[in-house]
Coordinates of C-alpha atoms in Angstrom, one line a residue:
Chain A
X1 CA 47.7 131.9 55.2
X2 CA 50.1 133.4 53.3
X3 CA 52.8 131.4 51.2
X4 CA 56.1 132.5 51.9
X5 CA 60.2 132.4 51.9
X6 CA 61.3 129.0 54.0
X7 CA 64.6 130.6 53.7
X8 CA 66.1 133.7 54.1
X9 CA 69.6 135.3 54.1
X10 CA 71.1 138.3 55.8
X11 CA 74.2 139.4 56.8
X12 CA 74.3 139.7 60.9
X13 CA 76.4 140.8 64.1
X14 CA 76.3 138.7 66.6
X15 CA 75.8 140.4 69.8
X16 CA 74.4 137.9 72.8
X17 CA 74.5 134.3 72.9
X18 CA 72.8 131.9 75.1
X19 CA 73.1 128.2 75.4
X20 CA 70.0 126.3 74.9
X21 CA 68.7 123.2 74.9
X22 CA 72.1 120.2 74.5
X23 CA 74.2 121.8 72.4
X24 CA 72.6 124.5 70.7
X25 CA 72.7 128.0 71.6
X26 CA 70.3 130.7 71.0
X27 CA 71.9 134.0 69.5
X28 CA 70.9 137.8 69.5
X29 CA 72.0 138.9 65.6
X30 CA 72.0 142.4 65.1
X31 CA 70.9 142.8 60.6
X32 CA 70.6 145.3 58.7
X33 CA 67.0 144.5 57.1
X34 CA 65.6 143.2 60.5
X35 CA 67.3 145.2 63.3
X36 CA 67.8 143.5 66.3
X37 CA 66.3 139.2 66.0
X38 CA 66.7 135.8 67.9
X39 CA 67.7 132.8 65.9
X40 CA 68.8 129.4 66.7
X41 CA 71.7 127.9 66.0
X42 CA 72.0 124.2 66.6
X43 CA 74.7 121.9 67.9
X44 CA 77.1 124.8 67.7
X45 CA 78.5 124.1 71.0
X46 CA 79.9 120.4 69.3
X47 CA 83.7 120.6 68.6
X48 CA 83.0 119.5 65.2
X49 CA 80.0 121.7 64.3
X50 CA 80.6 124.1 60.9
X51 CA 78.9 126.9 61.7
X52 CA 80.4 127.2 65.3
X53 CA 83.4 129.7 64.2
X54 CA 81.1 131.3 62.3
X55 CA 78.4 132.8 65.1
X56 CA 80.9 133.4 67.3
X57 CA 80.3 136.7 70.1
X58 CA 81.0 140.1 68.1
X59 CA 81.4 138.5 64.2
X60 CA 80.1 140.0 61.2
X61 CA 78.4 137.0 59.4
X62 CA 76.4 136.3 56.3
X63 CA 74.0 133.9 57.2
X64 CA 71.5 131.3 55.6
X65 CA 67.9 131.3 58.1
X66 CA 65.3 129.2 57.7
X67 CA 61.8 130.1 59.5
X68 CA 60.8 127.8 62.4
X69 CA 57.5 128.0 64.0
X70 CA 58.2 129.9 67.2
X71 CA 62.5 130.1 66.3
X72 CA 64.2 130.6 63.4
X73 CA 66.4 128.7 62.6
X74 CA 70.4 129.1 61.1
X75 CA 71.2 126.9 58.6
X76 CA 74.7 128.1 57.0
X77 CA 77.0 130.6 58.3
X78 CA 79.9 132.2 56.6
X79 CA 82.0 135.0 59.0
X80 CA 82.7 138.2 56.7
X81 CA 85.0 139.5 59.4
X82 CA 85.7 138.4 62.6
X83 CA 87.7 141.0 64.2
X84 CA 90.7 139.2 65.4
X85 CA 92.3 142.2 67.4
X86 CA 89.5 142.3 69.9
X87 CA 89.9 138.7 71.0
X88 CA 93.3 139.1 71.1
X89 CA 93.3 141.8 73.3
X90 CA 91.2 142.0 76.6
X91 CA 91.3 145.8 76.6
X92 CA 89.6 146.1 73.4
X93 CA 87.1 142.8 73.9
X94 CA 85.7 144.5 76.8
X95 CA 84.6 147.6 74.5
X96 CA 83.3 145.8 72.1
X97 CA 81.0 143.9 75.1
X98 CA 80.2 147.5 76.1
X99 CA 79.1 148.0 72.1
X100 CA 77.1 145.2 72.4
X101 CA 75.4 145.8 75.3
X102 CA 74.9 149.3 74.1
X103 CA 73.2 148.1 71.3
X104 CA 71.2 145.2 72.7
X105 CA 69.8 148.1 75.3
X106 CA 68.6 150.6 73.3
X107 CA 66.8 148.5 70.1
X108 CA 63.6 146.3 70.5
X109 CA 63.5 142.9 68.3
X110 CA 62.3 143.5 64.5
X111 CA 62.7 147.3 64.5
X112 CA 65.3 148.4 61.2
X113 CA 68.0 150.5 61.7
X114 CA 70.3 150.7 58.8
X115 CA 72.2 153.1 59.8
X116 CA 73.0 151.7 63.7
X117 CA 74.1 148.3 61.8
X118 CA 76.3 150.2 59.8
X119 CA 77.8 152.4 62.8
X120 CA 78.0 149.5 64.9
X121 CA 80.0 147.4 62.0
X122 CA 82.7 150.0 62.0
X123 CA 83.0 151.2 65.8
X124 CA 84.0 146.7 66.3
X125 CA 86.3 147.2 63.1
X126 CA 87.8 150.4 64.7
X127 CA 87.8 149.4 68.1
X128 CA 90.3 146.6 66.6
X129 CA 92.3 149.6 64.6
X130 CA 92.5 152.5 67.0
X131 CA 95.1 153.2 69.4
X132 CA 92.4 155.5 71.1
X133 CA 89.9 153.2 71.9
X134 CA 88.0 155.6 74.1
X135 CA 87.4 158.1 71.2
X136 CA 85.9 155.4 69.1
X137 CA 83.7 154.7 71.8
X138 CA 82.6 158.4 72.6
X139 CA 81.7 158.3 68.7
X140 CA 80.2 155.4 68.6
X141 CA 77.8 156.5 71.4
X142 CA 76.9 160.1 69.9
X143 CA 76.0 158.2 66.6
X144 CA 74.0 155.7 68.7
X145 CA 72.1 157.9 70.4
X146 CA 71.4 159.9 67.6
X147 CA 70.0 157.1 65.9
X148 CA 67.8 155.2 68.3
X149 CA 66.1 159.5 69.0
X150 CA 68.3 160.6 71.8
X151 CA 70.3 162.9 69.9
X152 CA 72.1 165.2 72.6
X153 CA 71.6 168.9 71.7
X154 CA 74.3 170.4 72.0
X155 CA 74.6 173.7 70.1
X156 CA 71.7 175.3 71.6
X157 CA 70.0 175.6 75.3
X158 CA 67.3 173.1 75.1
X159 CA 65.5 175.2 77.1
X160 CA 65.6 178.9 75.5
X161 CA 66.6 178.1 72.0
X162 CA 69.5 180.4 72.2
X163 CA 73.1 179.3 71.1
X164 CA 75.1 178.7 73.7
X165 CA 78.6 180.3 74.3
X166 CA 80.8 177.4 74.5
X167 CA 82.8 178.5 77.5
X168 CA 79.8 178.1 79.3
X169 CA 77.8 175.7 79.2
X170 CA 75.7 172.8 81.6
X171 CA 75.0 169.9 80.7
X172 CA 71.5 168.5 81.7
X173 CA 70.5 164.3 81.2
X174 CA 66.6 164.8 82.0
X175 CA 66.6 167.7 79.6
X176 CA 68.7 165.7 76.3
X177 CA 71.5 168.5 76.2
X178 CA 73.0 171.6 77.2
X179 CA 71.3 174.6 79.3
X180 CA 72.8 178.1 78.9
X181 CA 73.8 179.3 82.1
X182 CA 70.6 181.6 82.2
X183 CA 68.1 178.9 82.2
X184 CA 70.7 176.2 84.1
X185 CA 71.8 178.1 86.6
X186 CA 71.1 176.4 90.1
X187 CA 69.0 174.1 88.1
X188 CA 69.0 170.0 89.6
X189 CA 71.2 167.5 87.8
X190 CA 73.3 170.0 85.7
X191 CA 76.8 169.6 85.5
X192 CA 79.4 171.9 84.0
X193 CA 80.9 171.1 80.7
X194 CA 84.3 172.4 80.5
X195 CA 84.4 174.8 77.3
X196 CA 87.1 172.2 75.6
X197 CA 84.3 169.4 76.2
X198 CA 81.5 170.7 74.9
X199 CA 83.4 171.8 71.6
X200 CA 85.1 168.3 71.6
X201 CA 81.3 166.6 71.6
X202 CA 80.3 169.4 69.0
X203 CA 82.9 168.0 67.1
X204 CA 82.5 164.4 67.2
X205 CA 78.6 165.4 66.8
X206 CA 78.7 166.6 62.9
X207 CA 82.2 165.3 61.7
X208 CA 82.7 161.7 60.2
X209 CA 85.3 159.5 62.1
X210 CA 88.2 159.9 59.6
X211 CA 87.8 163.7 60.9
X212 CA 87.1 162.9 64.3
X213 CA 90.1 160.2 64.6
X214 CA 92.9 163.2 63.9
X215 CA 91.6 164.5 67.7
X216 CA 93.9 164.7 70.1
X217 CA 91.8 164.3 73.5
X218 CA 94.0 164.6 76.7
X219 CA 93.2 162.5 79.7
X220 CA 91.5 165.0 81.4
X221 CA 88.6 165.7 78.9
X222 CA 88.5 161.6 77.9
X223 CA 87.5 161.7 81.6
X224 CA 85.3 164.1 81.4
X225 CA 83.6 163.2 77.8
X226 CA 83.0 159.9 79.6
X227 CA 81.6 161.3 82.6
X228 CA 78.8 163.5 80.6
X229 CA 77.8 160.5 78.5
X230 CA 77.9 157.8 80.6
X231 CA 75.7 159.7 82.7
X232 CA 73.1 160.9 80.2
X233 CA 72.7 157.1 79.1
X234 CA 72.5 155.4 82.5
X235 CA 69.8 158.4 83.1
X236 CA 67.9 157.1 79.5
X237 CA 68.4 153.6 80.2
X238 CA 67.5 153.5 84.0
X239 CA 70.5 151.0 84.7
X240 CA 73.7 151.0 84.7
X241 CA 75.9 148.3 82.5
X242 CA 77.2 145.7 83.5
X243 CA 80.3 146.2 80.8
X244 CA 80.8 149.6 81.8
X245 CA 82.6 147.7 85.0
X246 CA 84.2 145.3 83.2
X247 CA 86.0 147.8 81.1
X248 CA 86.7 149.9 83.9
X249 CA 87.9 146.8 86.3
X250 CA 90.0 145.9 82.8
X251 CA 91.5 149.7 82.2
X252 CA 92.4 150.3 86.3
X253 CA 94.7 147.3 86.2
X254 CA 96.2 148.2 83.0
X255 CA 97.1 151.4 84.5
X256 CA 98.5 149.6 87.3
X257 CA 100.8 147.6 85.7
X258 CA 101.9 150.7 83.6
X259 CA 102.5 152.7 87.2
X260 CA 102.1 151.0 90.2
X261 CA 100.7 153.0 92.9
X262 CA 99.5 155.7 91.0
X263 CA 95.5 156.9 91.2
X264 CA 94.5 155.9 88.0
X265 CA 92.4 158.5 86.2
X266 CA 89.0 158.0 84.2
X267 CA 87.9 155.1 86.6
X268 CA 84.8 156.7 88.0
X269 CA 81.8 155.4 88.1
X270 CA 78.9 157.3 87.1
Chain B
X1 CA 37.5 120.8 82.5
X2 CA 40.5 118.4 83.7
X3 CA 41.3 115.4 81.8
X4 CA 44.3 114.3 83.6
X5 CA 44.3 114.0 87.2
X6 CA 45.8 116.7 89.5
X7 CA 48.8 115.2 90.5
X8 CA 49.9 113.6 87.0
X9 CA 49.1 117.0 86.0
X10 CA 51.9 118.3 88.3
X11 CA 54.6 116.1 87.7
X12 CA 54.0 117.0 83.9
X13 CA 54.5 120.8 84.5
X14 CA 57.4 119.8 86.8
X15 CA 59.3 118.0 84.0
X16 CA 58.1 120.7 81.3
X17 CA 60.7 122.8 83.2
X18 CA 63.6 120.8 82.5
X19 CA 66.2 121.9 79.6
X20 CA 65.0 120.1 76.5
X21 CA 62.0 119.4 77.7
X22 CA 58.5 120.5 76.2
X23 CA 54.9 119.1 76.9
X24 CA 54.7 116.7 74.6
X25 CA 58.2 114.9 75.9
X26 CA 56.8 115.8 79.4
X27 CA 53.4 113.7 79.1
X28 CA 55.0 111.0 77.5
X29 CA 57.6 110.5 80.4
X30 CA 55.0 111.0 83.3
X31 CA 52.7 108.4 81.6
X32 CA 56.2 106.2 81.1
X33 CA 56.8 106.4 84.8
X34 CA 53.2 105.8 85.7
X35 CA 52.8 102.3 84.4
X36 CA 56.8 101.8 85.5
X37 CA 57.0 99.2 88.8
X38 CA 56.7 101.0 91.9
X39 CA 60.3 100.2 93.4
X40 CA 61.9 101.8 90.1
X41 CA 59.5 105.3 90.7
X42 CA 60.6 105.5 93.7
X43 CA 64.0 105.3 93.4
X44 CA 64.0 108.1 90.8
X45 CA 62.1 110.5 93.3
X46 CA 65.2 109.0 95.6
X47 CA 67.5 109.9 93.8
X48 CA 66.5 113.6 93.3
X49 CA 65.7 114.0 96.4
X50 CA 69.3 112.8 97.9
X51 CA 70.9 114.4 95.1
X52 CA 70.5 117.9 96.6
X53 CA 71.4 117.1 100.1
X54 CA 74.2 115.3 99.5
X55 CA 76.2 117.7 96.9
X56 CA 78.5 120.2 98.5
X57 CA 80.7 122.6 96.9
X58 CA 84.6 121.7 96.9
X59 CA 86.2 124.3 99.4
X60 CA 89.4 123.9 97.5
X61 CA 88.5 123.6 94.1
X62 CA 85.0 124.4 94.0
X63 CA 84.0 121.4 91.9
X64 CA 80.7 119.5 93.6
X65 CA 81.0 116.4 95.3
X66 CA 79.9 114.7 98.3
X67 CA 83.0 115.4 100.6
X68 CA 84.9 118.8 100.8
X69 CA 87.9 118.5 100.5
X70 CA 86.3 116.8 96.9
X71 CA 88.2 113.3 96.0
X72 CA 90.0 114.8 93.7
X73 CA 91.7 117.4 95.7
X74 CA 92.5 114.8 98.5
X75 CA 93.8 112.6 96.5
X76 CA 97.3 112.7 97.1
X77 CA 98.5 110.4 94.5
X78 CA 97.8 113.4 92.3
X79 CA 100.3 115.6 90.9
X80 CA 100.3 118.4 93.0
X81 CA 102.5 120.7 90.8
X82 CA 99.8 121.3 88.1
X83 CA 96.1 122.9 88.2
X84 CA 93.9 123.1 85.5
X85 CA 91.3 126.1 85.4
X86 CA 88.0 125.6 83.9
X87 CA 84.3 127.1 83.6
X88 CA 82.3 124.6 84.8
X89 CA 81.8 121.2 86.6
X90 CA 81.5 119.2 83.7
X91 CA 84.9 120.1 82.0
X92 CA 86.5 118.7 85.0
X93 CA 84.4 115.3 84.2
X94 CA 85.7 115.6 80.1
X95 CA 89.2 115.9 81.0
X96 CA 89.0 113.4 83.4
X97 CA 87.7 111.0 80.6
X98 CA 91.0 111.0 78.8
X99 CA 93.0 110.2 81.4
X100 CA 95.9 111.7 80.4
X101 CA 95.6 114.3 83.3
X102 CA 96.3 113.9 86.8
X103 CA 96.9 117.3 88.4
X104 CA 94.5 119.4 90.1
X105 CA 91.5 121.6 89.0
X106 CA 89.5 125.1 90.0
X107 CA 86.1 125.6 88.8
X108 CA 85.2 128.8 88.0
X109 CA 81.5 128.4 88.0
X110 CA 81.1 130.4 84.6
X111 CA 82.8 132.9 82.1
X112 CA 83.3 136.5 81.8
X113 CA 80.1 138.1 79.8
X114 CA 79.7 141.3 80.9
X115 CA 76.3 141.6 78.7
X116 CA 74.9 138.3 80.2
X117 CA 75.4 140.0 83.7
X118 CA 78.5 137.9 84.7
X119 CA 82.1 140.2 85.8
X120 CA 85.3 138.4 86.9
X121 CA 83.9 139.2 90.3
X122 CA 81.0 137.1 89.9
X123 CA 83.8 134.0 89.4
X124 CA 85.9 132.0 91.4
X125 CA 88.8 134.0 90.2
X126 CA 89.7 135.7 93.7
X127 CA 90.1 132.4 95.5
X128 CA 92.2 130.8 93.0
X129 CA 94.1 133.7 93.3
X130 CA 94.4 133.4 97.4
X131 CA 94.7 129.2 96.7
X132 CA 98.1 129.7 94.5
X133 CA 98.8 132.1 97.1
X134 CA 98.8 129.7 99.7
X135 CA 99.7 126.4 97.9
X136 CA 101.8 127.1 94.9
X137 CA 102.2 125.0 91.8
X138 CA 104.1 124.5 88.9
X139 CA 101.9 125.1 86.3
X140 CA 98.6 127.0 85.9
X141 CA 96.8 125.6 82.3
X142 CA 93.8 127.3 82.0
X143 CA 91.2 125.5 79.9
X144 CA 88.3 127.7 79.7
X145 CA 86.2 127.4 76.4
X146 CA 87.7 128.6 73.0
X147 CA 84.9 130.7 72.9
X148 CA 85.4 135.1 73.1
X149 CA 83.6 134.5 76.6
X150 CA 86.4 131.9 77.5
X151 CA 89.5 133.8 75.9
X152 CA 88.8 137.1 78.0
X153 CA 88.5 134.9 80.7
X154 CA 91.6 133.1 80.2
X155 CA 93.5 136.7 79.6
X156 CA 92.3 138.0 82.7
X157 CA 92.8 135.0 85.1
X158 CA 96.3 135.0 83.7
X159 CA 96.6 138.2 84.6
X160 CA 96.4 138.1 87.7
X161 CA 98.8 135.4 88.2
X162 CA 101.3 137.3 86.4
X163 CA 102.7 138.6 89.7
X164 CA 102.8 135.0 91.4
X165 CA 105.7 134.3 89.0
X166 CA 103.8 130.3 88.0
X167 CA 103.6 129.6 84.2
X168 CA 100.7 129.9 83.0
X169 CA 99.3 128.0 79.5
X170 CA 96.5 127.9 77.5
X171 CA 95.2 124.8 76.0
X172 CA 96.3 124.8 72.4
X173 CA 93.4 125.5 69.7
X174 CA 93.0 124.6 66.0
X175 CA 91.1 121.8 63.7
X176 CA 88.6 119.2 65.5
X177 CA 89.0 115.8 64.9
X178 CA 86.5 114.9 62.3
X179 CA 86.7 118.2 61.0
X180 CA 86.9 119.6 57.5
X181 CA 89.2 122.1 56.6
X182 CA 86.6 124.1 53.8
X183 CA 84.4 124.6 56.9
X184 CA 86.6 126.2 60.0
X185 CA 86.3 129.8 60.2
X186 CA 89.4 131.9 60.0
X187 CA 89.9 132.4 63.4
X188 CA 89.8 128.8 64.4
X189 CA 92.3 128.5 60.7
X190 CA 94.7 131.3 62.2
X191 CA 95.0 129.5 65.3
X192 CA 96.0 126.0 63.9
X193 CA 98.2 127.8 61.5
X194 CA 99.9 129.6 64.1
X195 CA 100.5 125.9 66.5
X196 CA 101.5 123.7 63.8
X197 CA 103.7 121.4 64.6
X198 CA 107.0 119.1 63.2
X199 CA 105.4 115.5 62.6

């Protein structure tokens, strides 16, 4: 047997939490080094426990771990940022569950992902910030996709190579992105993209967010952006999520109190 | 090869399922209860057994009990102008230990966590809803967990009493008793902060 570390330290998202056993709870930490990892952290669910604060849902953390035999373990905790907007405000906490679950879905335990941690990090920091949370979530699910290897294509029909003309376009789950309307036409489980929409996710595609957060998306497209997406990863993930309703159940009555009666737009589910 | 007899064997397996509960605790309780008297056994496997056939679910309050209306909701020396909201049975049992409450409750029967599978529609949110509806009080406190789980739920129940026109608080949050200042996290900090009082 090898020696090695006891301890280790990393800094860490929390994204799930369990309780387990009497008062501990078992945690989901999302690292950069380790990608997604289950730790224990106990008696967190005492009033008086330190580290409680400190592994709360949806933190950024730097945490001391020691190894355990089948669980590690946490041993000190320290949050970096705990993104007070989003438990302020239930609007923005259920995107950041929708994150999370995002997240959780589409990475396997012990698989590195530098780059997701860093994209995740700032989506919960920006979900706090923006006044368009939607856009920060149509980002944050581009970039995500892109880096777990689903990377939409959308500049070119995936079928014939050819560039598409942007004022016509379909969009195709099974196929990962855009069919001109040679190859799509008539084809199953295409849907149009609106010329606007497709340049909009060309856009959000190859620009950084401090580009992409001048956009001005109407209601209309936001609609529409979410429709294309949402779709494309229920079709990848085989399931639907359980925070998509949330948000929606959370945005419909927020719309309601804004204007009674009204139909409230961008509440379809996929 | 079986070194323990069948039916020990069982009863370790069945214990191995409780929380907290691995083999080693498991063999050391069965073989505990096997050289325990006979009357005391029994009344254990009683006790379990009655346990499940007796417990109903409050129709008012959705706590358990063994009546429905529960005690508690029945009891009309209780203030009937207050109702506390919590997640689960055992926070009605914790506040009840301080005696310093003696309004109603509702049981929610969890907390909103959209990634662990549970909506606001999985929660008895609807029929406290329809139960102020019916038999309005005073005051709503909602004392759900100071957890992000327990905060969304305590935003969105209050919510949707906002048209029933009740007042609606939130149990206050800050420092635990025993606590140590270098420790508490900046939220929990915020919070105190932001309730302190005049002493």
């Amino acid at each position: 047997m090898t020696v090695r570390e006891r301890l280790y330290r990393t800094e860490a998202v929390i994204l799930r939490r369990q309780d387990f056993g009497e008062a501990d709870r078992l945690l989901t930490l999302y690292t950069p080094g380790l990608g997604k990892t289950r730790v224990l952290a106990k008696g967190v669910r005492k009033p008086t426990s330190r580290k409680a604060g400190h592994v709360e849902l949806f933190t950024h953390s730097r945490l001391l771990v020691a190894k355990g035999k089948s669980l590690d373990i946490v041993t000190q905790a320290e949050t970096t940022n705990s993104f007070l907007p989003l438990r302020d405000e239930l609007g923005r906490a259920s995107c950041a569950f929708y994150v999370a679950e995002l997240v959780d879905r589409f990475t396997e335990e012990g698989e590195e992902n530098r780059r997701l941690f860093d994209i995740l990090l700032n989506a919960l920091f920006w979900l706090g910030d923006s006044e368009d949370t939607a856009l920060v979530l149509r980002f944050f699910e581009l970039r995500l996709l892109d880096y777990v290897g689903y990377r939409p294509q959308l500049s070119r029909c995936v079928r014939c190579a050819q560039p598409v003309e942007t004022d016509a376009a379909l969009f195709n789950s099974a196929e990962g992105g855009v069919l001109c309307l040679r190859c799509g036409k008539g084809e199953r489980g295409c849907r149009d993209a609106s010329p606007q929409v497709l340049a909009t996710l060309c856009y959000l595609q190859s620009n950084d967010y401090e580009q992409c957060r001048r956009l001005k998306i109407d209601r209309r497209a936001h609609f529409e952006l979410e429709g294309i997406l949402r779709r494309y990863i229920t079709y990848l993930l085989e399931r639907g999520l359980k925070s998509v309703d949330f948000m929606d159940t959370i945005r419909r009555e927020e719309a309601e109190a804004v204007s009674p009666g009204r139909e409230p737009a961008g509440t379809a589910s996929s | 090869m079986r070194s323990v007899p069948r039916s020990v064997e069982r009863l370790i397996e069945e214990l191995n399922r409780l929380p907290g509960i691995g083999p080693k605790t498991a063999s050391r309780l069965t073989f505990y209860l096997l050289r325990s008297p006979q009357e005391q056994v029994q009344a254990l496997a009683r006790a379990i057994g009655e346990m499940h056939e007796m417990v109903v679910t409050c129709s008012v309050c959705f706590n358990i009990a063994e009546t429905s209306p529960c005690p508690i909701c029945d009891d009309s020396q209780r203030d009937r102008t207050m109702l506390c909201v919590v997640e689960e049975p055992l926070d009605v049992l914790a506040i009840e230990r301080i005696r310093q409450y003696d309004g109603l409750y509702h049981v929610l029967h969890g907390a909103i966590s959209p990634i662990e599978g549970m909506g606001p529609e999985d929660l008895k949110i609807a029929e406290l809803v329809e139960r102020l509806g019916k038999n309005p009080v005073e005051e709503v406190i909602l004392a759900t967990n100071p957890s992000l789980e327990g905060e969304s739920t305590a935003m969105y129940v209050s919510r949707q009493l906002a048209t029933l026109g009740i007042r609606v608080t939130r149990l206050a949050q800050g420092l635990p008793m025993g606590g140590d200042l270098e420790y508490a996290d900046e939220v929990t900090l915020t919070r105190a902060l932001e309730g302190r009082r005049e002493i």
